[in-house]
XYZ file of C-alpha atoms in Angstrom:
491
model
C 0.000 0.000 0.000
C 2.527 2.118 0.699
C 4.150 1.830 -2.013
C 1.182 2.356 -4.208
C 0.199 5.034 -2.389
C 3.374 6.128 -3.199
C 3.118 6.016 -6.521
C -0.450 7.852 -6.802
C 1.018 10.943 -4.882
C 4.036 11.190 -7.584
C 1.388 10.923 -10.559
C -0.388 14.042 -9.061
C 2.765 15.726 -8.386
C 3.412 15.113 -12.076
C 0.266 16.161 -13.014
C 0.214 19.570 -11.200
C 3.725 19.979 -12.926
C 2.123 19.233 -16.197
C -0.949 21.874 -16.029
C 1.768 24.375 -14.171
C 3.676 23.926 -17.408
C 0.885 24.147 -19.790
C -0.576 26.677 -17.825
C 2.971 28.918 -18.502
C 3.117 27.711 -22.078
C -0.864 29.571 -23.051
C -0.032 32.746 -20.720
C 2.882 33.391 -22.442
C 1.839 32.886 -25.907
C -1.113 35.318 -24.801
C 1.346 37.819 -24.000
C 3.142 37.617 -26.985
C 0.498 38.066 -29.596
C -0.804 40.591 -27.656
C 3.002 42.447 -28.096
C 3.001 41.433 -31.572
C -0.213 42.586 -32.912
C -0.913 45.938 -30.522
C 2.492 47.090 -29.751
C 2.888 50.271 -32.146
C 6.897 49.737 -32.741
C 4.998 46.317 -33.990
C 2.799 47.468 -36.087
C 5.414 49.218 -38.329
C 7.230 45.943 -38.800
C 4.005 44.438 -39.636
C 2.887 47.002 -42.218
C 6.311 47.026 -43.771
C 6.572 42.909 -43.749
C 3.227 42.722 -45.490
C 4.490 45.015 -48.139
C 8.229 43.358 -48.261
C 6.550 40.291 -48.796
C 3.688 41.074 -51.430
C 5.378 43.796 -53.771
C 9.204 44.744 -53.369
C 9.028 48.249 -53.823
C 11.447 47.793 -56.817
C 8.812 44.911 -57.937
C 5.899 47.410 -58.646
C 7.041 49.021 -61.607
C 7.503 45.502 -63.138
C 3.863 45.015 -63.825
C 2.129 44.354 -67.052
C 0.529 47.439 -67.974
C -2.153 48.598 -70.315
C -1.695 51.077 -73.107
C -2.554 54.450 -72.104
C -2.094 57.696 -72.904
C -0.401 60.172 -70.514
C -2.283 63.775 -70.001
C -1.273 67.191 -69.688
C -3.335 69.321 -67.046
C -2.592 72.399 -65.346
C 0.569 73.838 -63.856
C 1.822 72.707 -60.778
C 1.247 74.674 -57.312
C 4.355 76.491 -55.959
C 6.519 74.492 -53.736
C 6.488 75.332 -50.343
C 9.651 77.627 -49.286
C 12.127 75.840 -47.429
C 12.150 74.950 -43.933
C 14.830 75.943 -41.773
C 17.764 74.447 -41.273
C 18.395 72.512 -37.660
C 20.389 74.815 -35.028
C 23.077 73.564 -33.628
C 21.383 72.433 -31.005
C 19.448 70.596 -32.655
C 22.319 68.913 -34.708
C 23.913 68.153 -31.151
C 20.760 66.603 -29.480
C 21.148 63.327 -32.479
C 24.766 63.170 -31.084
C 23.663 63.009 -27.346
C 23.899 59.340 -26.247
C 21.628 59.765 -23.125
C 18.945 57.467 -22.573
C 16.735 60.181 -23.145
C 18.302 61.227 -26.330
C 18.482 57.426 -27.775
C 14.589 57.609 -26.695
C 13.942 60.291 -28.669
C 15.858 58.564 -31.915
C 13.773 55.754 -31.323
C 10.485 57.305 -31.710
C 11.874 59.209 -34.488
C 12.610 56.162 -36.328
C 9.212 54.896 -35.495
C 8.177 57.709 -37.293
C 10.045 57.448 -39.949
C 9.090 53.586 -40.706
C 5.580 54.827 -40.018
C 6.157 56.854 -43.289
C 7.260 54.838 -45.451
C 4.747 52.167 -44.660
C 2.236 54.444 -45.706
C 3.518 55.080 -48.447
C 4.151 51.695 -49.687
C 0.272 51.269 -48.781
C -0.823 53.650 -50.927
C 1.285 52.636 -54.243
C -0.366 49.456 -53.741
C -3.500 50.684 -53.716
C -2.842 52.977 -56.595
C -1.549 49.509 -58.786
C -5.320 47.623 -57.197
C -7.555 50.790 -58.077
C -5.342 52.193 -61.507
C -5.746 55.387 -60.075
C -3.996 57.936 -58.189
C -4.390 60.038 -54.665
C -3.061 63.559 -54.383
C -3.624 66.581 -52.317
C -2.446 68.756 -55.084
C -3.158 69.154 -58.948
C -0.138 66.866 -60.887
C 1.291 68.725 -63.609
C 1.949 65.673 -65.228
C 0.242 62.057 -65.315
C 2.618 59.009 -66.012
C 0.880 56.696 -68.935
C 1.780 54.999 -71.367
C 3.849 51.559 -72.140
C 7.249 53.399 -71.713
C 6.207 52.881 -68.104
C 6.574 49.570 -66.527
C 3.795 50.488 -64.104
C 2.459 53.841 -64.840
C 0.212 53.730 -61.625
C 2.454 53.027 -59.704
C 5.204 54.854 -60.665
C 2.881 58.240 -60.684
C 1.617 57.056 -56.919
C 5.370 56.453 -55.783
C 6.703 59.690 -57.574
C 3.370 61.507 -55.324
C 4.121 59.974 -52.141
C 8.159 61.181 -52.076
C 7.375 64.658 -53.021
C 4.999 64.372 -50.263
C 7.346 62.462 -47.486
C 11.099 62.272 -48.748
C 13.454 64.233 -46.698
C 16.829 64.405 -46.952
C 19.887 65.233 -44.728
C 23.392 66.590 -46.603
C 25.789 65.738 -44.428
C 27.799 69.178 -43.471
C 31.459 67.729 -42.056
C 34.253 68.948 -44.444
C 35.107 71.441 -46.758
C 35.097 73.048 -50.026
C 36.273 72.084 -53.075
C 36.367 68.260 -52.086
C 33.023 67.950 -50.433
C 29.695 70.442 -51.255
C 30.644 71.293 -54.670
C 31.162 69.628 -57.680
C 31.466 70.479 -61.281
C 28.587 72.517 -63.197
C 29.539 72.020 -66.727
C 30.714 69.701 -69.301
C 30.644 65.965 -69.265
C 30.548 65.132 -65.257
C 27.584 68.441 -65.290
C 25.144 66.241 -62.857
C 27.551 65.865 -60.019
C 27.814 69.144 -59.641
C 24.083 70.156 -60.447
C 22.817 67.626 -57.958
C 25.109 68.792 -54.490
C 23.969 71.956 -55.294
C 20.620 71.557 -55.214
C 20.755 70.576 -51.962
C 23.286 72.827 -50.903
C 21.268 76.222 -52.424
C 19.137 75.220 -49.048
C 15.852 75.593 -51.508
C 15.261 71.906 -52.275
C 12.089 71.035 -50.462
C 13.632 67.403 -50.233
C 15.894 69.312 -47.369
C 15.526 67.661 -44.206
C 15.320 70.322 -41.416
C 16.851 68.435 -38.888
C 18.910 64.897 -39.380
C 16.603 63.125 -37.343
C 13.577 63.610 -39.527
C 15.715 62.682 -42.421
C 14.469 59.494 -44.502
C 18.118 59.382 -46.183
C 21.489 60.636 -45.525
C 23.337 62.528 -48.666
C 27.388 62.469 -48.401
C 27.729 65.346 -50.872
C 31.421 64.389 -52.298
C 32.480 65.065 -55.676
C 34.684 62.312 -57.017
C 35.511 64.477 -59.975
C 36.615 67.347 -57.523
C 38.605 65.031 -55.374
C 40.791 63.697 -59.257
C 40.650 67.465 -60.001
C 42.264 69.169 -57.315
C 44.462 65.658 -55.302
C 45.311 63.260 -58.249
C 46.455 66.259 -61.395
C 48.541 67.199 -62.809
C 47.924 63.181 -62.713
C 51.271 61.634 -62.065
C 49.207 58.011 -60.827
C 46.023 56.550 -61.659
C 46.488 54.550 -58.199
C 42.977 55.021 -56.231
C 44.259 54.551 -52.929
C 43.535 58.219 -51.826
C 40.401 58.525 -53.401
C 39.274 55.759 -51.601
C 40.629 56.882 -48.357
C 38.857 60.263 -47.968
C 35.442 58.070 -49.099
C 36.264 55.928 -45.753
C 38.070 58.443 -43.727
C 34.415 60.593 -43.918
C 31.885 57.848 -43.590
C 34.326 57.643 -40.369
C 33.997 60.572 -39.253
C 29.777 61.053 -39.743
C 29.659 57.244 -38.322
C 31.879 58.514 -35.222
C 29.722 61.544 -34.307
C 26.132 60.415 -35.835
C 24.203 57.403 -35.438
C 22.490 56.517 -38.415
C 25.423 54.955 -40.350
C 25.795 52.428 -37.597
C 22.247 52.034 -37.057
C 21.725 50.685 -40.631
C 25.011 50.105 -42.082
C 24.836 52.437 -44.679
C 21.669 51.510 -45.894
C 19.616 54.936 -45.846
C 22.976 56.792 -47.055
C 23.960 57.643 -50.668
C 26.689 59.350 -53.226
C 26.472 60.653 -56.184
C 29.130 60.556 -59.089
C 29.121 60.987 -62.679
C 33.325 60.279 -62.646
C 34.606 57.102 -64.419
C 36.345 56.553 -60.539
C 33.547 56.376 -58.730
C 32.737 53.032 -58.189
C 36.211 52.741 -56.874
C 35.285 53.941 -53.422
C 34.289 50.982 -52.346
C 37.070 48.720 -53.831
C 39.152 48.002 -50.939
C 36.339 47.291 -48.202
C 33.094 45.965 -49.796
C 31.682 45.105 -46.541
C 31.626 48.532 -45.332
C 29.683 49.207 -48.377
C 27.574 46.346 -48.692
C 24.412 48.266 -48.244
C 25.585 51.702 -49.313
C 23.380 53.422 -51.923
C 26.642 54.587 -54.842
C 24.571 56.479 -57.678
C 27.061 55.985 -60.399
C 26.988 56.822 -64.323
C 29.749 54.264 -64.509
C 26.788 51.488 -64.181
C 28.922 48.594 -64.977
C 27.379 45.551 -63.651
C 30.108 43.395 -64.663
C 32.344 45.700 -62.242
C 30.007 45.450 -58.951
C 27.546 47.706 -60.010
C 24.674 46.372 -58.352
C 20.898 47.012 -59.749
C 19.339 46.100 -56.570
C 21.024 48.597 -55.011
C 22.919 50.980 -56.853
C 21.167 53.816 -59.047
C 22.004 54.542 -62.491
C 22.745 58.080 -63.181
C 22.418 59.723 -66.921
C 25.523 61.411 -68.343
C 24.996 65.077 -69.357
C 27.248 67.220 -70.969
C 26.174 71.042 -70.433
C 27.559 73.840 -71.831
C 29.179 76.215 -69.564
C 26.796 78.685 -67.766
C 23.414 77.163 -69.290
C 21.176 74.568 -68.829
C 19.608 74.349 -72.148
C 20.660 72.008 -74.724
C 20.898 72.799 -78.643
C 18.060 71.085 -80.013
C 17.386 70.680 -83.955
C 15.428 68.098 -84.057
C 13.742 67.614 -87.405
C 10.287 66.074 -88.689
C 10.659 62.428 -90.011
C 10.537 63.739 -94.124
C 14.036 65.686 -92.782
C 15.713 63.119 -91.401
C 18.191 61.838 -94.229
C 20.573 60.269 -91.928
C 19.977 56.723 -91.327
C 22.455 56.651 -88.084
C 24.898 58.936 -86.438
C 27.616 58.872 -84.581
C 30.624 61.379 -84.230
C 33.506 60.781 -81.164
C 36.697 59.727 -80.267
C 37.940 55.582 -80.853
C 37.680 55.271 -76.933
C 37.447 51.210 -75.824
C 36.836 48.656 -77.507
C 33.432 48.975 -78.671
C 34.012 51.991 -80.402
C 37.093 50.537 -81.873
C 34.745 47.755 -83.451
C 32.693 50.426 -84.773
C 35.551 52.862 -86.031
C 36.463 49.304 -87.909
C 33.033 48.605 -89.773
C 31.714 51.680 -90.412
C 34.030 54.840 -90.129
C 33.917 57.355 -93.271
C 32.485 54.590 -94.754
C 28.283 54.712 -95.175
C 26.424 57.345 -96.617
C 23.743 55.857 -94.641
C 25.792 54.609 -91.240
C 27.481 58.200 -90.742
C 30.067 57.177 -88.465
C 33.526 59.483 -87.861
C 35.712 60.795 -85.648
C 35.983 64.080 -86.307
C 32.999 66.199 -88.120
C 33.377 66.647 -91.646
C 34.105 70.524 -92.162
C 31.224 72.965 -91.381
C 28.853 70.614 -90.064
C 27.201 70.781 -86.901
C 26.692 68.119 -84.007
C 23.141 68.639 -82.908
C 21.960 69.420 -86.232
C 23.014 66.122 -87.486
C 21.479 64.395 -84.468
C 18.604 66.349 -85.342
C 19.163 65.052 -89.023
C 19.251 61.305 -88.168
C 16.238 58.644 -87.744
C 18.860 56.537 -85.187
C 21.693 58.268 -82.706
C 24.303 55.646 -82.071
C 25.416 55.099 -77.976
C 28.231 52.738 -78.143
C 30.302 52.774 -75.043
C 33.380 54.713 -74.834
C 36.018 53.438 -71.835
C 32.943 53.297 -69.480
C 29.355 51.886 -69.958
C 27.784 55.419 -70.008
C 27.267 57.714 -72.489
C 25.460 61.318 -72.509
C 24.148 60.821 -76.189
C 21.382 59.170 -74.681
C 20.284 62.143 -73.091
C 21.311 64.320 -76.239
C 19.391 61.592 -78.941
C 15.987 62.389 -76.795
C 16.870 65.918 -76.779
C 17.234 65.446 -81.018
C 13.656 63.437 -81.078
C 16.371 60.591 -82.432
C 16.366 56.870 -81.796
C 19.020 55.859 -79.675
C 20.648 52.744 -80.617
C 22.427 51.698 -77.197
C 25.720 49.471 -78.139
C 26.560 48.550 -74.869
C 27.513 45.236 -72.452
C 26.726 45.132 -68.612
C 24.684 48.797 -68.810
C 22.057 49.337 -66.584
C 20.267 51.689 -68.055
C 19.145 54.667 -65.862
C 15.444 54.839 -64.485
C 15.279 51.453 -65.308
C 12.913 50.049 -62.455
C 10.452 52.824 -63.852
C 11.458 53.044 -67.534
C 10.671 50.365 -70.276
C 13.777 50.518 -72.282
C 12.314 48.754 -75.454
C 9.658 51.091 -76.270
C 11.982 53.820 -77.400
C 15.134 52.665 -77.732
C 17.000 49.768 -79.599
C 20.203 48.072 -78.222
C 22.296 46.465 -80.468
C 25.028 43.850 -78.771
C 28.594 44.450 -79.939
C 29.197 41.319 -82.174
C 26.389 42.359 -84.398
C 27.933 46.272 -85.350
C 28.533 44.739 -88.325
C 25.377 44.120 -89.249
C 24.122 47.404 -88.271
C 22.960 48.915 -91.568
C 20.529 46.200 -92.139
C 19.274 45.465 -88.607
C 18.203 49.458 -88.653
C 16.785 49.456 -91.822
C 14.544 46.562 -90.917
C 12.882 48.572 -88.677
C 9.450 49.633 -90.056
C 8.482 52.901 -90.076
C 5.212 52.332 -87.755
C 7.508 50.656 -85.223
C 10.151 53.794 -86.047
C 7.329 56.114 -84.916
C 6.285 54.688 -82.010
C 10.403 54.106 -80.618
C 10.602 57.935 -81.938
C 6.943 59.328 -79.887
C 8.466 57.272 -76.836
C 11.304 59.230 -76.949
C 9.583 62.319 -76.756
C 7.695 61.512 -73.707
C 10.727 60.431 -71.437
C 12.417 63.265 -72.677
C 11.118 65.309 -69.642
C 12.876 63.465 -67.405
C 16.100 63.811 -68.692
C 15.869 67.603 -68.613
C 17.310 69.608 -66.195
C 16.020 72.610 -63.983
C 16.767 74.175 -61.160
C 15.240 74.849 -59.063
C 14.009 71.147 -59.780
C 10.443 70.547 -61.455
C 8.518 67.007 -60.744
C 9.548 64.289 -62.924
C 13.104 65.574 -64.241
C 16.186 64.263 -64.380
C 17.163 65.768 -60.529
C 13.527 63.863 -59.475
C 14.002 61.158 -61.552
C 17.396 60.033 -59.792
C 16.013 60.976 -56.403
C 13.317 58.811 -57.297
C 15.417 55.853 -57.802
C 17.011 56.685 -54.459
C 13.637 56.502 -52.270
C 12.836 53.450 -53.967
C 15.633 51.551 -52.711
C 15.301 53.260 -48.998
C 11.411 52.175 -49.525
C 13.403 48.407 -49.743
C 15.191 49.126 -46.451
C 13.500 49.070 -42.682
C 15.636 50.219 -40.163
């Protein structure tokens, strides 16, 4: 007996053990969903999962689209002026590490996330409904099969001139950092620090800690202009020094470097260097944002996360272009191209077709007395073949000319391309069939001609330049391509 009564007082004892357990088990499973659906950090990560996991932000413009036809409407209402710029103070409470201070950054960042999941909310809705929500009247509507996803594209383009915010970084000085070149071939570099550092852009975060993205405004082709020449080495070591020795610096005395490794922070360069900066430490770049003409995916450029940036080559004190473009009956010219035997594509080219073809006007130098636009504006195709680096700013120039550009190019990724549809006004041509130019060209028919040629035209606006900025140029268009990757990244 005793020894069964033994035995029935260690079956209850494991019994009350068992419902103690289970007991333990259900409470704290209650108090878990009840974190994970009502806590309001939560609910960010939920909002932005949801997204993440239905529609990549870079995913939406890769939609099949109908045909439609964009609209004009009325002029856009003014910007509002620009907000002041964060007192010292201000700059010195992010660099506070009190617990009070690191409270404030996190409910800033709660904010922040709370932004962008709204706005990923209501490009999908836009894509569901083919429609679009503003508070304003859109000087412009996005249609049209040059689009990937018009809707969502117009939605997206809505919801960063209504959120994005941007914080220049201020550390260092003139002419390396804040300033870049205004003219000639490396023209956007310059153009687009300056926007941001006239103080006018209404992208202009007041304060870092509202920022949505970080802006280190270095000029590559400032730091080879004024270190590297009279250039005596084409080494990159101290090019890519000053890159890390300033990410240092911002990383030492800010915390939003560390708190997402680089992935809310960009550059911009249009300098055959740039993508150098990160040679010699890719994982301290791993999730930097490098906005690069040089957009060489065979050299680390990286689609996902990079951004392609268009070459333009501006005259000196203007932002207007020549343009001389001619109606269809005009244009004689079968294909154009005029520029120097730089790399190996163009070296193919030189071979086939220089001085050659009445038809395939291909040279080096101009023939005597003849003018460069107005032979652009002369042609039915513009010719892009690489030079020593993927990019080339007679893409920009053959919209300008109401030319199609024939893009001869390996591993380009073509600017705008998560929001641009390439093939509807452009052709690209690999290089082992230059030879075969003349008749792949004039196989194109003259309805499909049209339609490459009226594509053209309508993506011409956003490879135009203002400034101030106007919605959906080139300055948007790249900043654009910027929000949609930090859209990709929760902090």
């Amino acid at each position: 007996m005793a020894t069964s009564n033994g035995s029935s007082g260690s079956g209850g004892s494991h019994n009350n053990s068992n419902i103690l357990f289970i007991f333990t088990i259900i409470f704290s499973l209650v108090i878990y969903l009840f974190y994970y659906f009502f806590s309001p950090l939560n609910q960010i990560f939920l909002n932005n999962n949801y997204n993440n996991n239905n529609n990549n932000a870079l995913s939406y413009f890769n939609q099949t689209l109908t045909n439609y036809n964009y609209t004009e409407i009325l002029s856009p209402s003014p910007l509002p002026s620009p907000p002041p710029l964060a007192s010292p103070e201000e700059v010195s409470d992010v660099t506070n590490t009190s617990n009070s201070s690191r409270g404030k950054l996190a409910s800033h960042v709660q904010r922040i996330e709370k932004d962008l999941a709204n706005a990923r909310a209501a490009i999908l809705e836009a894509m569901r409904t083919k429609n679009y929500t503003s508070n304003k009247i859109e000087s412009y509507i996005p249609r049209g099969s040059v689009y990937r996803n018009a809707y969502a594209f117009h939605q997206s383009h809505i919801e960063m001139e209504k959120t994005f915010k941007v914080w220049p970084y201020r550390e260092g000085e003139q002419p390396l950092v804040h300033v870049g070149p205004m003219k000639h071939i490396y023209a956007i570099e310059g153009q687009f620090i300056e926007e941001f550092e006239s103080g006018k852009s209404p992208f202009l975060a007041r304060s870092p800690k509202e920022a949505h993205a970080f802006f280190l405004p270095m000029s590559v082709a400032h730091i080879v202009e004024f270190i590297y020449k009279p250039i005596t080495t084409y080494d990159r070591d101290r090019l890519v020094r000053i890159f890390a020795d300033y990410i240092g610096i911002v990383a030492d005395k800010y915390p939003f470097w560390n708190r997402s490794s680089g992935a809310d922070h960009f550059m911009l360069s249009c300098h055959d260097w740039g993508p150098q900066i990160s040679r010699d430490d890719p994982e301290l770049y791993k999730n930097f944002i490098r906005v690069l003409c040089n957009a060489n995916t065979s050299e680390g450029f990286n689609p996902r996360r990079d951004v392609p940036l268009p070459e333009l080559n501006l005259p000196p004190n203007t932002l207007t272009i020549p343009r001389y473009g001619q109606p269809l009956a005009n244009r004689t010219i079968l294909a154009f191209f005029s520029g120097g035997p730089h790399g190996d594509i163009r070296k193919i080219l030189f071979e086939h077709w220089k001085d050659k073809d009445k038809d395939i006007q291909v040279h080096e130098y101009l023939p005597k007395g003849e003018n460069y636009a107005k032979l652009m504006g002369r042609s039915k195709f513009c010719l892009c073949p690489s030079g020593f680096e993927v990019a080339s700013p007679r893409l920009a120039e053959s919209f300008y000319s109401g030319c199609v550009p024939v893009i001869i190019s390996d591993h380009y990724a073509l600017p705008f391309s998560d929001v641009l549809n390439w093939n509807r006004f452009s052709i690209q041509v690999p290089f082992d069939k230059i030879s075969e130019l003349k008749t792949i060209l004039e196989n194109v028919s003259e309805k499909r001609y049209l339609k490459l040629q009226k594509g053209g035209m309508k993506v011409q606006r956003h490879f135009e330049l203002h400034r101030p900025a106007k919605a959906f140029d080139v300055f948007h268009m790249v900043l654009h391509s910027v929000w949609l990757r930090r859209l990709n990244a929760r902090l």
